JSON list of C-alpha atoms in Angstrom, two decimals:
[
{"chain": "A", "resi": 311, "resn": "MET", "atom": "CA", "xyz": [-15.10, -27.09, -86.26]},
{"chain": "A", "resi": 312, "resn": "ARG", "atom": "CA", "xyz": [-13.17, -25.59, -83.02]},
{"chain": "A", "resi": 313, "resn": "GLY", "atom": "CA", "xyz": [-9.73, -26.76, -82.60]},
{"chain": "A", "resi": 314, "resn": "PHE", "atom": "CA", "xyz": [-8.27, -26.88, -79.10]},
{"chain": "A", "resi": 315, "resn": "VAL", "atom": "CA", "xyz": [-4.34, -27.65, -78.63]},
{"chain": "A", "resi": 316, "resn": "THR", "atom": "CA", "xyz": [-2.69, -28.70, -75.22]},
{"chain": "A", "resi": 317, "resn": "ASP", "atom": "CA", "xyz": [0.82, -28.21, -75.46]},
{"chain": "A", "resi": 318, "resn": "PRO", "atom": "CA", "xyz": [1.73, -28.37, -71.63]},
{"chain": "A", "resi": 319, "resn": "ALA", "atom": "CA", "xyz": [5.67, -29.20, -72.82]},
{"chain": "A", "resi": 320, "resn": "GLY", "atom": "CA", "xyz": [5.66, -25.88, -75.34]},
{"chain": "A", "resi": 321, "resn": "ARG", "atom": "CA", "xyz": [7.40, -28.18, -77.89]},
{"chain": "A", "resi": 322, "resn": "ALA", "atom": "CA", "xyz": [4.42, -28.20, -80.55]},
{"chain": "A", "resi": 323, "resn": "GLY", "atom": "CA", "xyz": [5.91, -25.22, -82.27]},
{"chain": "A", "resi": 324, "resn": "LEU", "atom": "CA", "xyz": [3.76, -25.50, -85.41]},
{"chain": "A", "resi": 325, "resn": "ARG", "atom": "CA", "xyz": [5.62, -26.17, -88.21]},
{"chain": "A", "resi": 326, "resn": "LEU", "atom": "CA", "xyz": [5.26, -24.83, -91.84]},
{"chain": "A", "resi": 327, "resn": "ALA", "atom": "CA", "xyz": [2.58, -26.69, -94.26]},
{"chain": "A", "resi": 328, "resn": "GLN", "atom": "CA", "xyz": [5.79, -27.66, -96.54]},
{"chain": "A", "resi": 329, "resn": "ASP", "atom": "CA", "xyz": [6.67, -29.74, -93.49]},
{"chain": "A", "resi": 330, "resn": "LEU", "atom": "CA", "xyz": [3.82, -32.09, -93.49]},
{"chain": "A", "resi": 331, "resn": "PRO", "atom": "CA", "xyz": [4.21, -35.48, -92.74]},
{"chain": "A", "resi": 332, "resn": "GLU", "atom": "CA", "xyz": [1.15, -37.08, -94.42]},
{"chain": "A", "resi": 333, "resn": "PRO", "atom": "CA", "xyz": [-1.10, -35.94, -96.58]},
{"chain": "A", "resi": 334, "resn": "VAL", "atom": "CA", "xyz": [-4.18, -33.93, -94.69]},
{"chain": "A", "resi": 335, "resn": "PRO", "atom": "CA", "xyz": [-7.76, -34.35, -95.35]},
{"chain": "A", "resi": 336, "resn": "ALA", "atom": "CA", "xyz": [-8.72, -30.56, -95.29]},
{"chain": "A", "resi": 337, "resn": "ALA", "atom": "CA", "xyz": [-12.26, -30.91, -94.19]},
{"chain": "A", "resi": 338, "resn": "ASP", "atom": "CA", "xyz": [-12.85, -27.92, -92.10]},
{"chain": "A", "resi": 339, "resn": "GLY", "atom": "CA", "xyz": [-9.25, -25.90, -93.82]},
{"chain": "A", "resi": 340, "resn": "ILE", "atom": "CA", "xyz": [-7.30, -24.04, -91.35]},
{"chain": "A", "resi": 341, "resn": "VAL", "atom": "CA", "xyz": [-8.51, -26.34, -87.69]},
{"chain": "A", "resi": 342, "resn": "VAL", "atom": "CA", "xyz": [-7.80, -29.52, -89.70]},
{"chain": "A", "resi": 343, "resn": "ALA", "atom": "CA", "xyz": [-4.05, -28.74, -90.97]},
{"chain": "A", "resi": 344, "resn": "VAL", "atom": "CA", "xyz": [-3.14, -26.84, -87.79]},
{"chain": "A", "resi": 345, "resn": "LYS", "atom": "CA", "xyz": [-4.46, -29.77, -85.35]},
{"chain": "A", "resi": 346, "resn": "ALA", "atom": "CA", "xyz": [-2.12, -31.83, -88.28]},
{"chain": "A", "resi": 347, "resn": "TYR", "atom": "CA", "xyz": [1.28, -29.79, -87.69]},
{"chain": "A", "resi": 348, "resn": "ALA", "atom": "CA", "xyz": [0.05, -29.65, -83.66]},
{"chain": "A", "resi": 349, "resn": "ILE", "atom": "CA", "xyz": [-0.29, -33.96, -83.34]},
{"chain": "A", "resi": 350, "resn": "ALA", "atom": "CA", "xyz": [2.79, -34.14, -85.69]},
{"chain": "A", "resi": 351, "resn": "ALA", "atom": "CA", "xyz": [4.43, -32.12, -82.95]},
{"chain": "A", "resi": 352, "resn": "GLY", "atom": "CA", "xyz": [3.55, -34.03, -80.06]},
{"chain": "A", "resi": 353, "resn": "ALA", "atom": "CA", "xyz": [0.30, -31.55, -78.54]},
{"chain": "A", "resi": 354, "resn": "ARG", "atom": "CA", "xyz": [-3.14, -32.86, -77.96]},
{"chain": "A", "resi": 355, "resn": "VAL", "atom": "CA", "xyz": [-5.51, -31.84, -79.99]},
{"chain": "A", "resi": 356, "resn": "THR", "atom": "CA", "xyz": [-9.64, -31.48, -78.80]},
{"chain": "A", "resi": 357, "resn": "ALA", "atom": "CA", "xyz": [-11.98, -30.56, -81.21]},
{"chain": "A", "resi": 358, "resn": "GLN", "atom": "CA", "xyz": [-15.41, -29.38, -80.83]},
{"chain": "A", "resi": 359, "resn": "VAL", "atom": "CA", "xyz": [-17.94, -30.36, -83.63]},
{"chain": "A", "resi": 360, "resn": "SER", "atom": "CA", "xyz": [-21.21, -29.01, -84.58]},
{"chain": "A", "resi": 361, "resn": "GLY", "atom": "CA", "xyz": [-23.09, -32.46, -83.38]},
{"chain": "A", "resi": 362, "resn": "PRO", "atom": "CA", "xyz": [-23.13, -36.18, -82.49]},
{"chain": "A", "resi": 363, "resn": "GLY", "atom": "CA", "xyz": [-23.01, -36.99, -86.44]},
{"chain": "A", "resi": 364, "resn": "ARG", "atom": "CA", "xyz": [-19.22, -35.22, -86.94]},
{"chain": "A", "resi": 365, "resn": "VAL", "atom": "CA", "xyz": [-17.76, -36.78, -84.03]},
{"chain": "A", "resi": 366, "resn": "GLU", "atom": "CA", "xyz": [-16.34, -39.72, -85.53]},
{"chain": "A", "resi": 367, "resn": "GLU", "atom": "CA", "xyz": [-15.19, -37.24, -88.94]},
{"chain": "A", "resi": 368, "resn": "ALA", "atom": "CA", "xyz": [-12.75, -35.15, -86.26]},
{"chain": "A", "resi": 369, "resn": "TYR", "atom": "CA", "xyz": [-11.47, -38.89, -84.48]},
{"chain": "A", "resi": 370, "resn": "ALA", "atom": "CA", "xyz": [-10.97, -39.71, -88.51]},
{"chain": "A", "resi": 371, "resn": "LEU", "atom": "CA", "xyz": [-9.04, -36.49, -88.41]},
{"chain": "A", "resi": 372, "resn": "GLY", "atom": "CA", "xyz": [-6.84, -37.28, -85.65]},
{"chain": "A", "resi": 373, "resn": "ALA", "atom": "CA", "xyz": [-8.52, -35.44, -82.27]},
{"chain": "A", "resi": 374, "resn": "HIS", "atom": "CA", "xyz": [-7.86, -37.18, -79.41]},
{"chain": "A", "resi": 375, "resn": "ARG", "atom": "CA", "xyz": [-11.07, -35.72, -77.60]},
{"chain": "A", "resi": 376, "resn": "VAL", "atom": "CA", "xyz": [-13.87, -34.66, -79.57]},
{"chain": "A", "resi": 377, "resn": "VAL", "atom": "CA", "xyz": [-16.98, -32.51, -77.71]},
{"chain": "A", "resi": 378, "resn": "THR", "atom": "CA", "xyz": [-20.06, -31.09, -78.75]},
{"chain": "A", "resi": 379, "resn": "SER", "atom": "CA", "xyz": [-20.06, -28.39, -76.24]},
{"chain": "A", "resi": 380, "resn": "LEU", "atom": "CA", "xyz": [-17.84, -26.84, -73.93]},
{"chain": "A", "resi": 381, "resn": "GLU", "atom": "CA", "xyz": [-20.07, -27.37, -70.70]},
{"chain": "A", "resi": 382, "resn": "ASP", "atom": "CA", "xyz": [-17.60, -29.96, -69.43]},
{"chain": "A", "resi": 383, "resn": "ASP", "atom": "CA", "xyz": [-15.59, -28.41, -66.56]},
{"chain": "A", "resi": 384, "resn": "THR", "atom": "CA", "xyz": [-12.94, -31.02, -67.35]},
{"chain": "A", "resi": 385, "resn": "LEU", "atom": "CA", "xyz": [-11.65, -29.18, -70.32]},
{"chain": "A", "resi": 386, "resn": "GLY", "atom": "CA", "xyz": [-8.82, -27.09, -70.88]},
{"chain": "A", "resi": 387, "resn": "PRO", "atom": "CA", "xyz": [-6.93, -25.53, -69.91]},
{"chain": "A", "resi": 388, "resn": "PHE", "atom": "CA", "xyz": [-5.47, -25.01, -73.89]},
{"chain": "A", "resi": 389, "resn": "HIS", "atom": "CA", "xyz": [-2.77, -23.26, -74.86]},
{"chain": "A", "resi": 390, "resn": "LEU", "atom": "CA", "xyz": [-3.84, -22.40, -78.38]},
{"chain": "A", "resi": 391, "resn": "ILE", "atom": "CA", "xyz": [-7.70, -22.30, -79.28]},
{"chain": "A", "resi": 392, "resn": "LEU", "atom": "CA", "xyz": [-8.74, -22.25, -83.23]},
{"chain": "A", "resi": 393, "resn": "ASP", "atom": "CA", "xyz": [-11.99, -20.36, -83.84]},
{"chain": "A", "resi": 394, "resn": "GLY", "atom": "CA", "xyz": [-13.83, -19.63, -86.96]},
{"chain": "A", "resi": 395, "resn": "ILE", "atom": "CA", "xyz": [-16.92, -20.02, -85.19]},
{"chain": "A", "resi": 396, "resn": "GLY", "atom": "CA", "xyz": [-17.35, -16.62, -83.16]},
{"chain": "A", "resi": 397, "resn": "GLY", "atom": "CA", "xyz": [-20.89, -15.97, -82.18]},
{"chain": "A", "resi": 398, "resn": "PRO", "atom": "CA", "xyz": [-21.75, -16.80, -78.26]},
{"chain": "A", "resi": 399, "resn": "LEU", "atom": "CA", "xyz": [-19.60, -19.87, -78.03]},
{"chain": "A", "resi": 400, "resn": "LEU", "atom": "CA", "xyz": [-16.41, -17.49, -78.31]},
{"chain": "A", "resi": 401, "resn": "SER", "atom": "CA", "xyz": [-17.15, -16.50, -74.64]},
{"chain": "A", "resi": 402, "resn": "GLN", "atom": "CA", "xyz": [-17.07, -20.00, -73.66]},
{"chain": "A", "resi": 403, "resn": "ALA", "atom": "CA", "xyz": [-14.15, -20.96, -75.71]},
{"chain": "A", "resi": 404, "resn": "ILE", "atom": "CA", "xyz": [-11.94, -18.01, -74.19]},
{"chain": "A", "resi": 405, "resn": "ARG", "atom": "CA", "xyz": [-12.65, -19.32, -70.67]},
{"chain": "A", "resi": 406, "resn": "ARG", "atom": "CA", "xyz": [-10.68, -22.39, -71.23]},
{"chain": "A", "resi": 407, "resn": "VAL", "atom": "CA", "xyz": [-7.40, -20.88, -72.29]},
{"chain": "A", "resi": 408, "resn": "ALA", "atom": "CA", "xyz": [-4.21, -21.50, -70.17]},
{"chain": "A", "resi": 409, "resn": "ALA", "atom": "CA", "xyz": [-2.66, -18.77, -68.59]},
{"chain": "A", "resi": 410, "resn": "GLY", "atom": "CA", "xyz": [-0.36, -16.83, -71.98]},
{"chain": "A", "resi": 411, "resn": "GLY", "atom": "CA", "xyz": [-2.04, -18.85, -73.94]},
{"chain": "A", "resi": 412, "resn": "HIS", "atom": "CA", "xyz": [-3.93, -17.59, -77.82]},
{"chain": "A", "resi": 413, "resn": "LEU", "atom": "CA", "xyz": [-7.23, -17.78, -79.10]},
{"chain": "A", "resi": 414, "resn": "ALA", "atom": "CA", "xyz": [-6.81, -17.43, -82.98]},
{"chain": "A", "resi": 415, "resn": "TRP", "atom": "CA", "xyz": [-10.07, -16.06, -84.42]},
{"chain": "A", "resi": 416, "resn": "TYR", "atom": "CA", "xyz": [-10.40, -16.31, -88.35]},
{"chain": "A", "resi": 417, "resn": "GLY", "atom": "CA", "xyz": [-14.49, -16.43, -88.88]},
{"chain": "A", "resi": 418, "resn": "ASN", "atom": "CA", "xyz": [-17.95, -15.45, -87.41]},
{"chain": "A", "resi": 419, "resn": "VAL", "atom": "CA", "xyz": [-20.54, -17.76, -89.30]},
{"chain": "A", "resi": 420, "resn": "GLY", "atom": "CA", "xyz": [-21.71, -18.11, -85.37]},
{"chain": "A", "resi": 421, "resn": "GLY", "atom": "CA", "xyz": [-23.27, -14.69, -85.14]},
{"chain": "A", "resi": 422, "resn": "VAL", "atom": "CA", "xyz": [-22.26, -11.69, -82.93]},
{"chain": "A", "resi": 423, "resn": "ALA", "atom": "CA", "xyz": [-19.79, -12.25, -80.54]},
{"chain": "A", "resi": 424, "resn": "GLU", "atom": "CA", "xyz": [-19.35, -10.87, -77.19]},
{"chain": "A", "resi": 425, "resn": "LEU", "atom": "CA", "xyz": [-16.65, -10.73, -75.03]},
{"chain": "A", "resi": 426, "resn": "ARG", "atom": "CA", "xyz": [-16.14, -9.68, -71.59]},
{"chain": "A", "resi": 427, "resn": "LEU", "atom": "CA", "xyz": [-12.66, -8.85, -69.22]},
{"chain": "A", "resi": 428, "resn": "GLY", "atom": "CA", "xyz": [-14.05, -11.50, -67.23]},
{"chain": "A", "resi": 429, "resn": "ASP", "atom": "CA", "xyz": [-14.40, -14.30, -69.60]},
{"chain": "A", "resi": 430, "resn": "PHE", "atom": "CA", "xyz": [-10.28, -14.55, -69.43]},
{"chain": "A", "resi": 431, "resn": "PHE", "atom": "CA", "xyz": [-10.88, -15.28, -65.82]},
{"chain": "A", "resi": 432, "resn": "GLY", "atom": "CA", "xyz": [-12.99, -18.40, -65.86]},
{"chain": "A", "resi": 433, "resn": "TYR", "atom": "CA", "xyz": [-12.01, -22.01, -65.20]},
{"chain": "A", "resi": 434, "resn": "ALA", "atom": "CA", "xyz": [-9.07, -21.93, -67.20]},
{"chain": "A", "resi": 435, "resn": "GLN", "atom": "CA", "xyz": [-7.81, -19.11, -65.37]},
{"chain": "A", "resi": 436, "resn": "GLY", "atom": "CA", "xyz": [-6.44, -17.28, -69.09]},
{"chain": "A", "resi": 437, "resn": "TRP", "atom": "CA", "xyz": [-4.38, -14.97, -67.31]},
{"chain": "A", "resi": 438, "resn": "ASN", "atom": "CA", "xyz": [-2.21, -12.79, -69.98]},
{"chain": "A", "resi": 439, "resn": "ALA", "atom": "CA", "xyz": [-4.39, -14.56, -72.83]},
{"chain": "A", "resi": 440, "resn": "HIS", "atom": "CA", "xyz": [-3.86, -13.42, -76.62]},
{"chain": "A", "resi": 441, "resn": "ILE", "atom": "CA", "xyz": [-6.88, -13.14, -78.76]},
{"chain": "A", "resi": 442, "resn": "VAL", "atom": "CA", "xyz": [-5.19, -12.93, -82.51]},
{"chain": "A", "resi": 443, "resn": "GLY", "atom": "CA", "xyz": [-7.34, -11.97, -85.83]},
{"chain": "A", "resi": 444, "resn": "PHE", "atom": "CA", "xyz": [-6.66, -13.88, -89.22]},
{"chain": "A", "resi": 445, "resn": "ILE", "atom": "CA", "xyz": [-8.43, -11.02, -90.60]},
{"chain": "A", "resi": 446, "resn": "SER", "atom": "CA", "xyz": [-6.16, -8.46, -91.61]},
{"chain": "A", "resi": 447, "resn": "PRO", "atom": "CA", "xyz": [-4.67, -6.82, -94.65]},
{"chain": "A", "resi": 448, "resn": "VAL", "atom": "CA", "xyz": [-1.93, -8.68, -96.39]},
{"chain": "A", "resi": 449, "resn": "PRO", "atom": "CA", "xyz": [0.99, -6.69, -97.43]},
{"chain": "A", "resi": 450, "resn": "GLU", "atom": "CA", "xyz": [0.91, -6.32, -101.32]},
{"chain": "A", "resi": 451, "resn": "GLU", "atom": "CA", "xyz": [4.38, -8.13, -101.75]},
{"chain": "A", "resi": 452, "resn": "MET", "atom": "CA", "xyz": [2.63, -11.22, -99.96]},
{"chain": "A", "resi": 453, "resn": "LEU", "atom": "CA", "xyz": [-0.77, -11.27, -102.01]},
{"chain": "A", "resi": 454, "resn": "GLY", "atom": "CA", "xyz": [-0.82, -15.04, -103.43]},
{"chain": "A", "resi": 455, "resn": "GLU", "atom": "CA", "xyz": [1.83, -16.48, -101.39]},
{"chain": "A", "resi": 456, "resn": "ASP", "atom": "CA", "xyz": [-0.17, -18.71, -99.43]},
{"chain": "A", "resi": 457, "resn": "LEU", "atom": "CA", "xyz": [-2.50, -19.36, -101.99]},
{"chain": "A", "resi": 458, "resn": "GLY", "atom": "CA", "xyz": [0.51, -20.91, -103.96]},
{"chain": "A", "resi": 459, "resn": "ILE", "atom": "CA", "xyz": [1.30, -22.87, -100.74]},
{"chain": "A", "resi": 460, "resn": "LEU", "atom": "CA", "xyz": [-2.00, -23.89, -100.60]},
{"chain": "A", "resi": 461, "resn": "ALA", "atom": "CA", "xyz": [-1.88, -24.76, -104.71]},
{"chain": "A", "resi": 462, "resn": "ASP", "atom": "CA", "xyz": [1.35, -26.40, -104.30]},
{"chain": "A", "resi": 463, "resn": "LEU", "atom": "CA", "xyz": [0.21, -28.95, -101.43]},
{"chain": "A", "resi": 464, "resn": "VAL", "atom": "CA", "xyz": [-2.89, -30.04, -103.41]},
{"chain": "A", "resi": 465, "resn": "ALA", "atom": "CA", "xyz": [-0.93, -30.85, -106.37]},
{"chain": "A", "resi": 466, "resn": "ASP", "atom": "CA", "xyz": [1.30, -32.89, -104.79]},
{"chain": "A", "resi": 467, "resn": "GLY", "atom": "CA", "xyz": [-0.97, -34.55, -102.92]},
{"chain": "A", "resi": 468, "resn": "ARG", "atom": "CA", "xyz": [-0.02, -33.62, -99.22]},
{"chain": "A", "resi": 469, "resn": "LEU", "atom": "CA", "xyz": [-3.23, -31.91, -98.92]},
{"chain": "A", "resi": 470, "resn": "ARG", "atom": "CA", "xyz": [-7.00, -32.97, -99.86]},
{"chain": "A", "resi": 471, "resn": "PRO", "atom": "CA", "xyz": [-9.66, -30.37, -99.81]},
{"chain": "A", "resi": 472, "resn": "HIS", "atom": "CA", "xyz": [-13.22, -31.93, -99.34]},
{"chain": "A", "resi": 473, "resn": "ILE", "atom": "CA", "xyz": [-15.22, -30.36, -101.84]},
{"chain": "A", "resi": 474, "resn": "GLY", "atom": "CA", "xyz": [-18.85, -29.98, -100.26]},
{"chain": "A", "resi": 475, "resn": "ARG", "atom": "CA", "xyz": [-20.51, -27.85, -103.17]},
{"chain": "A", "resi": 476, "resn": "THR", "atom": "CA", "xyz": [-19.90, -26.85, -106.93]},
{"chain": "A", "resi": 477, "resn": "ASP", "atom": "CA", "xyz": [-21.53, -24.38, -108.44]},
{"chain": "A", "resi": 478, "resn": "ASP", "atom": "CA", "xyz": [-21.20, -21.45, -111.07]},
{"chain": "A", "resi": 479, "resn": "TRP", "atom": "CA", "xyz": [-20.05, -18.20, -109.84]},
{"chain": "A", "resi": 480, "resn": "THR", "atom": "CA", "xyz": [-23.76, -16.95, -110.47]},
{"chain": "A", "resi": 481, "resn": "ARG", "atom": "CA", "xyz": [-25.01, -19.29, -107.50]},
{"chain": "A", "resi": 482, "resn": "THR", "atom": "CA", "xyz": [-22.65, -17.20, -105.14]},
{"chain": "A", "resi": 483, "resn": "PRO", "atom": "CA", "xyz": [-25.25, -15.90, -102.77]},
{"chain": "A", "resi": 484, "resn": "GLU", "atom": "CA", "xyz": [-26.79, -19.51, -102.70]},
{"chain": "A", "resi": 485, "resn": "ALA", "atom": "CA", "xyz": [-23.35, -20.61, -101.50]},
{"chain": "A", "resi": 486, "resn": "PHE", "atom": "CA", "xyz": [-22.90, -18.15, -98.98]},
{"chain": "A", "resi": 487, "resn": "GLU", "atom": "CA", "xyz": [-26.15, -19.16, -97.27]},
{"chain": "A", "resi": 488, "resn": "ALA", "atom": "CA", "xyz": [-25.24, -22.91, -97.37]},
{"chain": "A", "resi": 489, "resn": "LEU", "atom": "CA", "xyz": [-22.03, -21.43, -95.72]},
{"chain": "A", "resi": 490, "resn": "ALA", "atom": "CA", "xyz": [-23.48, -19.48, -93.13]},
{"chain": "A", "resi": 491, "resn": "ASP", "atom": "CA", "xyz": [-26.17, -21.76, -92.01]},
{"chain": "A", "resi": 492, "resn": "ARG", "atom": "CA", "xyz": [-23.60, -24.48, -91.86]},
{"chain": "A", "resi": 493, "resn": "SER", "atom": "CA", "xyz": [-25.47, -26.85, -94.17]},
{"chain": "A", "resi": 494, "resn": "LEU", "atom": "CA", "xyz": [-22.25, -26.96, -96.17]},
{"chain": "A", "resi": 495, "resn": "ARG", "atom": "CA", "xyz": [-19.53, -29.78, -95.49]},
{"chain": "A", "resi": 496, "resn": "GLY", "atom": "CA", "xyz": [-16.37, -28.80, -97.08]},
{"chain": "A", "resi": 497, "resn": "LYS", "atom": "CA", "xyz": [-15.62, -26.02, -99.53]},
{"chain": "A", "resi": 498, "resn": "ALA", "atom": "CA", "xyz": [-18.02, -24.45, -101.80]},
{"chain": "A", "resi": 499, "resn": "VAL", "atom": "CA", "xyz": [-15.76, -24.45, -105.14]},
{"chain": "A", "resi": 500, "resn": "LEU", "atom": "CA", "xyz": [-17.53, -21.53, -107.87]},
{"chain": "A", "resi": 501, "resn": "THR", "atom": "CA", "xyz": [-16.78, -22.08, -111.60]},
{"chain": "A", "resi": 502, "resn": "LEU", "atom": "CA", "xyz": [-16.19, -19.37, -114.26]},
{"chain": "A", "resi": 503, "resn": "ASP", "atom": "CA", "xyz": [-17.49, -20.22, -118.01]},
{"chain": "A", "resi": 504, "resn": "ARG", "atom": "CA", "xyz": [-14.63, -18.81, -120.31]}
]
């Protein structure tokens, strides 16, 4: 799921995970969680899903609008775009960013992504837009801190991960394949025998 946030009033400063107002089903991880924060702060959220079979799920998770493609000229501009897919759709997404907006890119299961400078000047006129990558080294003193926050959220019921597959760790290649071909909905949990 790709998430788009419209916040023309600038009031949807995303709150810390510890301040979630209600339990969040984490079907698609970061997009679902940030969408919940944005909605709680008053923003309007559009979700792009992979097909018609996922539209109702996205509405159930709180999206105000759900689309299966970015071809509609009425989409955007968006102040924040969350993209864990990448691939050729990334250039379509960046064309929908608002001036000064942000595209947070944290995955690339959709294949090679190619961006051109002209992609920032599409429909949304994304002057001075920013691309932020979530894939970066974490300072050693912070290792485990985010994982600890997530574990606490799951433990007290404020975050409900959707587990789509549980397998022994020796089946890691199959789990990665299911993630890559998008046949897995939810999280893959790999177990260790002790």
